[in-house]
Amino acid sequence: MEYATRIREKLTAGLTPERLEIVDDSARHAGHAGADAAGETHFHVTVVSAAFTGKSRVERQRMVYALLAEELRERVHALGLTTGAPGEAGF
């Protein structure tokens, strides 16, 4: 299974997001540490979820990292995050 698909499935199951965008940025990082010609090593994820309400930015990131711990150990080298709760400015 592709890592983008795994990320989508785990974040959907764990956070029930209202918005979820997953961008594979691997091609932009060719030649950098952790990059692989096969891709799926660098991602940017935007997730808006009620599960983030009342949580700090760091708490939100920890929630996502916990859900994706296996992917981060196996292949995903870099994970950029934009997290928000419904109704927050910009979301």
Short mmCIF file of N, CA and C in Angstrom, two decimals:
data_model
loop_
_atom_site.label_atom_id
_atom_site.label_comp_id
_atom_site.label_asym_id
_atom_site.label_seq_id
_atom_site.Cartn_x
_atom_site.Cartn_y
_atom_site.Cartn_z
N MET A 1 0.84 -1.18 0.00
CA MET A 1 0.00 0.00 0.00
C MET A 1 0.89 1.25 0.00
N GLU A 2 0.50 2.24 -0.75
CA GLU A 2 1.26 3.48 -0.80
C GLU A 2 1.21 4.19 0.56
N TYR A 3 2.27 4.91 0.86
CA TYR A 3 2.33 5.60 2.14
C TYR A 3 1.31 6.72 2.23
N ALA A 4 1.05 7.41 1.15
CA ALA A 4 0.03 8.47 1.17
C ALA A 4 -1.33 7.87 1.55
N THR A 5 -1.62 6.70 1.04
CA THR A 5 -2.88 6.03 1.36
C THR A 5 -2.91 5.62 2.82
N ARG A 6 -1.81 5.10 3.31
CA ARG A 6 -1.73 4.73 4.74
C ARG A 6 -1.92 5.95 5.62
N ILE A 7 -1.28 7.05 5.26
CA ILE A 7 -1.41 8.29 6.04
C ILE A 7 -2.88 8.72 6.06
N ARG A 8 -3.52 8.73 4.89
CA ARG A 8 -4.92 9.13 4.80
C ARG A 8 -5.81 8.24 5.67
N GLU A 9 -5.62 6.94 5.57
CA GLU A 9 -6.45 6.01 6.34
C GLU A 9 -6.27 6.19 7.84
N LYS A 10 -5.04 6.33 8.28
CA LYS A 10 -4.80 6.44 9.72
C LYS A 10 -5.30 7.78 10.28
N LEU A 11 -5.07 8.86 9.56
CA LEU A 11 -5.54 10.16 10.05
C LEU A 11 -7.06 10.25 10.00
N THR A 12 -7.67 9.64 9.00
CA THR A 12 -9.13 9.63 8.92
C THR A 12 -9.73 8.83 10.08
N ALA A 13 -9.17 7.68 10.34
CA ALA A 13 -9.67 6.84 11.44
C ALA A 13 -9.41 7.47 12.81
N GLY A 14 -8.25 8.10 12.97
CA GLY A 14 -7.87 8.61 14.28
C GLY A 14 -8.38 10.00 14.61
N LEU A 15 -8.65 10.82 13.58
CA LEU A 15 -9.01 12.22 13.83
C LEU A 15 -10.36 12.65 13.24
N THR A 16 -10.96 11.81 12.41
CA THR A 16 -12.22 12.14 11.74
C THR A 16 -12.17 13.58 11.22
N PRO A 17 -11.24 13.88 10.34
CA PRO A 17 -11.05 15.27 9.92
C PRO A 17 -12.18 15.80 9.02
N GLU A 18 -12.41 17.10 9.15
CA GLU A 18 -13.32 17.79 8.24
C GLU A 18 -12.60 18.11 6.93
N ARG A 19 -11.29 18.26 7.03
CA ARG A 19 -10.46 18.54 5.85
C ARG A 19 -9.15 17.80 6.02
N LEU A 20 -8.71 17.15 4.96
CA LEU A 20 -7.44 16.43 4.99
C LEU A 20 -6.80 16.53 3.62
N GLU A 21 -5.62 17.13 3.57
CA GLU A 21 -4.86 17.25 2.33
C GLU A 21 -3.48 16.66 2.56
N ILE A 22 -3.07 15.80 1.65
CA ILE A 22 -1.76 15.15 1.75
C ILE A 22 -1.01 15.42 0.45
N VAL A 23 0.13 16.05 0.58
CA VAL A 23 0.94 16.39 -0.59
C VAL A 23 2.29 15.68 -0.46
N ASP A 24 2.64 14.91 -1.48
CA ASP A 24 3.94 14.24 -1.51
C ASP A 24 4.95 15.24 -2.09
N ASP A 25 5.80 15.77 -1.23
CA ASP A 25 6.82 16.75 -1.62
C ASP A 25 8.17 16.10 -1.92
N SER A 26 8.22 14.82 -2.05
CA SER A 26 9.49 14.10 -2.18
C SER A 26 10.33 14.59 -3.36
N ALA A 27 9.71 14.86 -4.48
CA ALA A 27 10.46 15.29 -5.67
C ALA A 27 11.22 16.59 -5.42
N ARG A 28 10.68 17.45 -4.57
CA ARG A 28 11.35 18.72 -4.26
C ARG A 28 12.58 18.52 -3.39
N HIS A 29 12.73 17.34 -2.82
CA HIS A 29 13.83 17.07 -1.89
C HIS A 29 14.85 16.09 -2.44
N ALA A 30 14.82 15.86 -3.74
CA ALA A 30 15.78 14.94 -4.36
C ALA A 30 17.20 15.36 -4.00
N GLY A 31 17.98 14.41 -3.56
CA GLY A 31 19.36 14.68 -3.18
C GLY A 31 19.53 15.07 -1.72
N HIS A 32 18.45 15.34 -1.04
CA HIS A 32 18.54 15.69 0.39
C HIS A 32 18.58 14.43 1.24
N ALA A 33 18.94 14.60 2.49
CA ALA A 33 18.96 13.47 3.43
C ALA A 33 17.58 12.84 3.50
N GLY A 34 17.55 11.52 3.46
CA GLY A 34 16.31 10.78 3.59
C GLY A 34 15.52 10.66 2.31
N ALA A 35 15.93 11.33 1.25
CA ALA A 35 15.21 11.26 -0.02
C ALA A 35 15.47 9.92 -0.69
N ASP A 36 14.48 9.46 -1.42
CA ASP A 36 14.58 8.20 -2.14
C ASP A 36 13.98 8.43 -3.52
N ALA A 37 14.61 7.93 -4.55
CA ALA A 37 14.12 8.14 -5.91
C ALA A 37 12.72 7.58 -6.11
N ALA A 38 12.32 6.64 -5.29
CA ALA A 38 10.97 6.06 -5.39
C ALA A 38 9.90 6.98 -4.82
N GLY A 39 10.32 8.04 -4.11
CA GLY A 39 9.35 8.99 -3.55
C GLY A 39 8.77 8.54 -2.22
N GLU A 40 7.74 9.24 -1.81
CA GLU A 40 7.01 9.00 -0.57
C GLU A 40 7.90 9.04 0.67
N THR A 41 8.79 10.02 0.70
CA THR A 41 9.64 10.21 1.87
C THR A 41 9.38 11.55 2.55
N HIS A 42 8.86 12.52 1.82
CA HIS A 42 8.60 13.86 2.33
C HIS A 42 7.15 14.24 2.03
N PHE A 43 6.40 14.56 3.07
CA PHE A 43 5.00 14.91 2.90
C PHE A 43 4.68 16.21 3.63
N HIS A 44 3.66 16.89 3.12
CA HIS A 44 3.04 17.98 3.89
C HIS A 44 1.58 17.61 4.03
N VAL A 45 1.09 17.67 5.27
CA VAL A 45 -0.28 17.29 5.58
C VAL A 45 -0.99 18.48 6.23
N THR A 46 -2.17 18.79 5.70
CA THR A 46 -3.05 19.77 6.32
C THR A 46 -4.25 19.00 6.84
N VAL A 47 -4.54 19.16 8.11
CA VAL A 47 -5.67 18.45 8.71
C VAL A 47 -6.44 19.39 9.63
N VAL A 48 -7.75 19.42 9.42
CA VAL A 48 -8.65 20.20 10.27
C VAL A 48 -9.59 19.20 10.94
N SER A 49 -9.56 19.19 12.26
CA SER A 49 -10.32 18.20 13.01
C SER A 49 -10.82 18.78 14.33
N ALA A 50 -12.03 18.41 14.71
CA ALA A 50 -12.57 18.82 16.01
C ALA A 50 -11.73 18.23 17.14
N ALA A 51 -10.99 17.15 16.86
CA ALA A 51 -10.13 16.55 17.88
C ALA A 51 -9.04 17.50 18.34
N PHE A 52 -8.75 18.53 17.55
CA PHE A 52 -7.72 19.50 17.89
C PHE A 52 -8.24 20.67 18.73
N THR A 53 -9.53 20.77 18.92
CA THR A 53 -10.11 21.88 19.67
C THR A 53 -9.52 21.93 21.08
N GLY A 54 -9.03 23.11 21.44
CA GLY A 54 -8.46 23.31 22.76
C GLY A 54 -7.05 22.79 22.93
N LYS A 55 -6.47 22.24 21.89
CA LYS A 55 -5.11 21.69 21.95
C LYS A 55 -4.10 22.70 21.40
N SER A 56 -2.91 22.69 21.95
CA SER A 56 -1.83 23.54 21.45
C SER A 56 -1.29 22.96 20.14
N ARG A 57 -0.51 23.75 19.43
CA ARG A 57 0.12 23.29 18.19
C ARG A 57 0.96 22.03 18.45
N VAL A 58 1.71 22.04 19.52
CA VAL A 58 2.57 20.89 19.85
C VAL A 58 1.73 19.65 20.18
N GLU A 59 0.65 19.83 20.93
CA GLU A 59 -0.22 18.69 21.24
C GLU A 59 -0.82 18.11 19.97
N ARG A 60 -1.22 18.96 19.05
CA ARG A 60 -1.78 18.50 17.78
C ARG A 60 -0.75 17.72 16.99
N GLN A 61 0.47 18.23 16.93
CA GLN A 61 1.53 17.53 16.20
C GLN A 61 1.81 16.18 16.82
N ARG A 62 1.84 16.12 18.12
CA ARG A 62 2.08 14.84 18.81
C ARG A 62 0.99 13.83 18.50
N MET A 63 -0.26 14.30 18.39
CA MET A 63 -1.37 13.41 18.04
C MET A 63 -1.14 12.80 16.66
N VAL A 64 -0.75 13.63 15.70
CA VAL A 64 -0.51 13.15 14.34
C VAL A 64 0.69 12.21 14.32
N TYR A 65 1.79 12.61 14.97
CA TYR A 65 2.98 11.76 15.00
C TYR A 65 2.67 10.39 15.62
N ALA A 66 1.85 10.35 16.65
CA ALA A 66 1.50 9.08 17.29
C ALA A 66 0.73 8.19 16.31
N LEU A 67 -0.17 8.78 15.55
CA LEU A 67 -0.95 8.00 14.58
C LEU A 67 -0.08 7.47 13.44
N LEU A 68 0.97 8.22 13.11
CA LEU A 68 1.82 7.86 11.96
C LEU A 68 3.19 7.33 12.37
N ALA A 69 3.31 6.87 13.59
CA ALA A 69 4.61 6.41 14.12
C ALA A 69 5.24 5.33 13.24
N GLU A 70 4.45 4.40 12.77
CA GLU A 70 4.98 3.31 11.95
C GLU A 70 5.54 3.84 10.62
N GLU A 71 4.80 4.74 9.98
CA GLU A 71 5.25 5.30 8.71
C GLU A 71 6.52 6.13 8.89
N LEU A 72 6.61 6.85 9.98
CA LEU A 72 7.80 7.66 10.26
C LEU A 72 9.02 6.77 10.53
N ARG A 73 8.81 5.63 11.12
CA ARG A 73 9.92 4.69 11.36
C ARG A 73 10.36 4.02 10.06
N GLU A 74 9.41 3.70 9.21
CA GLU A 74 9.70 2.91 8.02
C GLU A 74 10.28 3.73 6.86
N ARG A 75 9.56 4.76 6.43
CA ARG A 75 9.94 5.41 5.17
C ARG A 75 9.84 6.93 5.19
N VAL A 76 8.85 7.45 5.87
CA VAL A 76 8.61 8.90 5.83
C VAL A 76 9.71 9.60 6.63
N HIS A 77 10.49 10.40 5.91
CA HIS A 77 11.63 11.09 6.50
C HIS A 77 11.24 12.45 7.06
N ALA A 78 10.34 13.14 6.37
CA ALA A 78 9.94 14.49 6.77
C ALA A 78 8.44 14.63 6.65
N LEU A 79 7.83 15.25 7.66
CA LEU A 79 6.39 15.43 7.69
C LEU A 79 6.10 16.86 8.14
N GLY A 80 5.70 17.69 7.18
CA GLY A 80 5.29 19.05 7.50
C GLY A 80 3.82 19.03 7.84
N LEU A 81 3.43 19.75 8.88
CA LEU A 81 2.04 19.73 9.33
C LEU A 81 1.45 21.12 9.42
N THR A 82 0.22 21.22 8.98
CA THR A 82 -0.63 22.37 9.25
C THR A 82 -1.88 21.80 9.90
N THR A 83 -2.12 22.16 11.14
CA THR A 83 -3.24 21.59 11.88
C THR A 83 -4.17 22.69 12.36
N GLY A 84 -5.45 22.39 12.38
CA GLY A 84 -6.41 23.37 12.85
C GLY A 84 -7.68 22.70 13.33
N ALA A 85 -8.44 23.47 14.09
CA ALA A 85 -9.75 23.02 14.53
C ALA A 85 -10.80 23.78 13.72
N PRO A 86 -11.96 23.20 13.50
CA PRO A 86 -13.00 23.89 12.75
C PRO A 86 -13.31 25.24 13.39
N GLY A 87 -13.46 26.25 12.55
CA GLY A 87 -13.79 27.58 13.03
C GLY A 87 -12.60 28.44 13.38
N GLU A 88 -11.41 27.88 13.45
CA GLU A 88 -10.22 28.69 13.72
C GLU A 88 -9.89 29.53 12.50
N ALA A 89 -9.27 30.66 12.72
CA ALA A 89 -8.88 31.55 11.62
C ALA A 89 -8.02 30.79 10.61
N GLY A 90 -8.35 30.91 9.36
CA GLY A 90 -7.58 30.26 8.31
C GLY A 90 -8.05 28.86 7.98
N PHE A 91 -9.00 28.34 8.75
CA PHE A 91 -9.49 26.99 8.50
C PHE A 91 -10.96 27.02 8.27
#
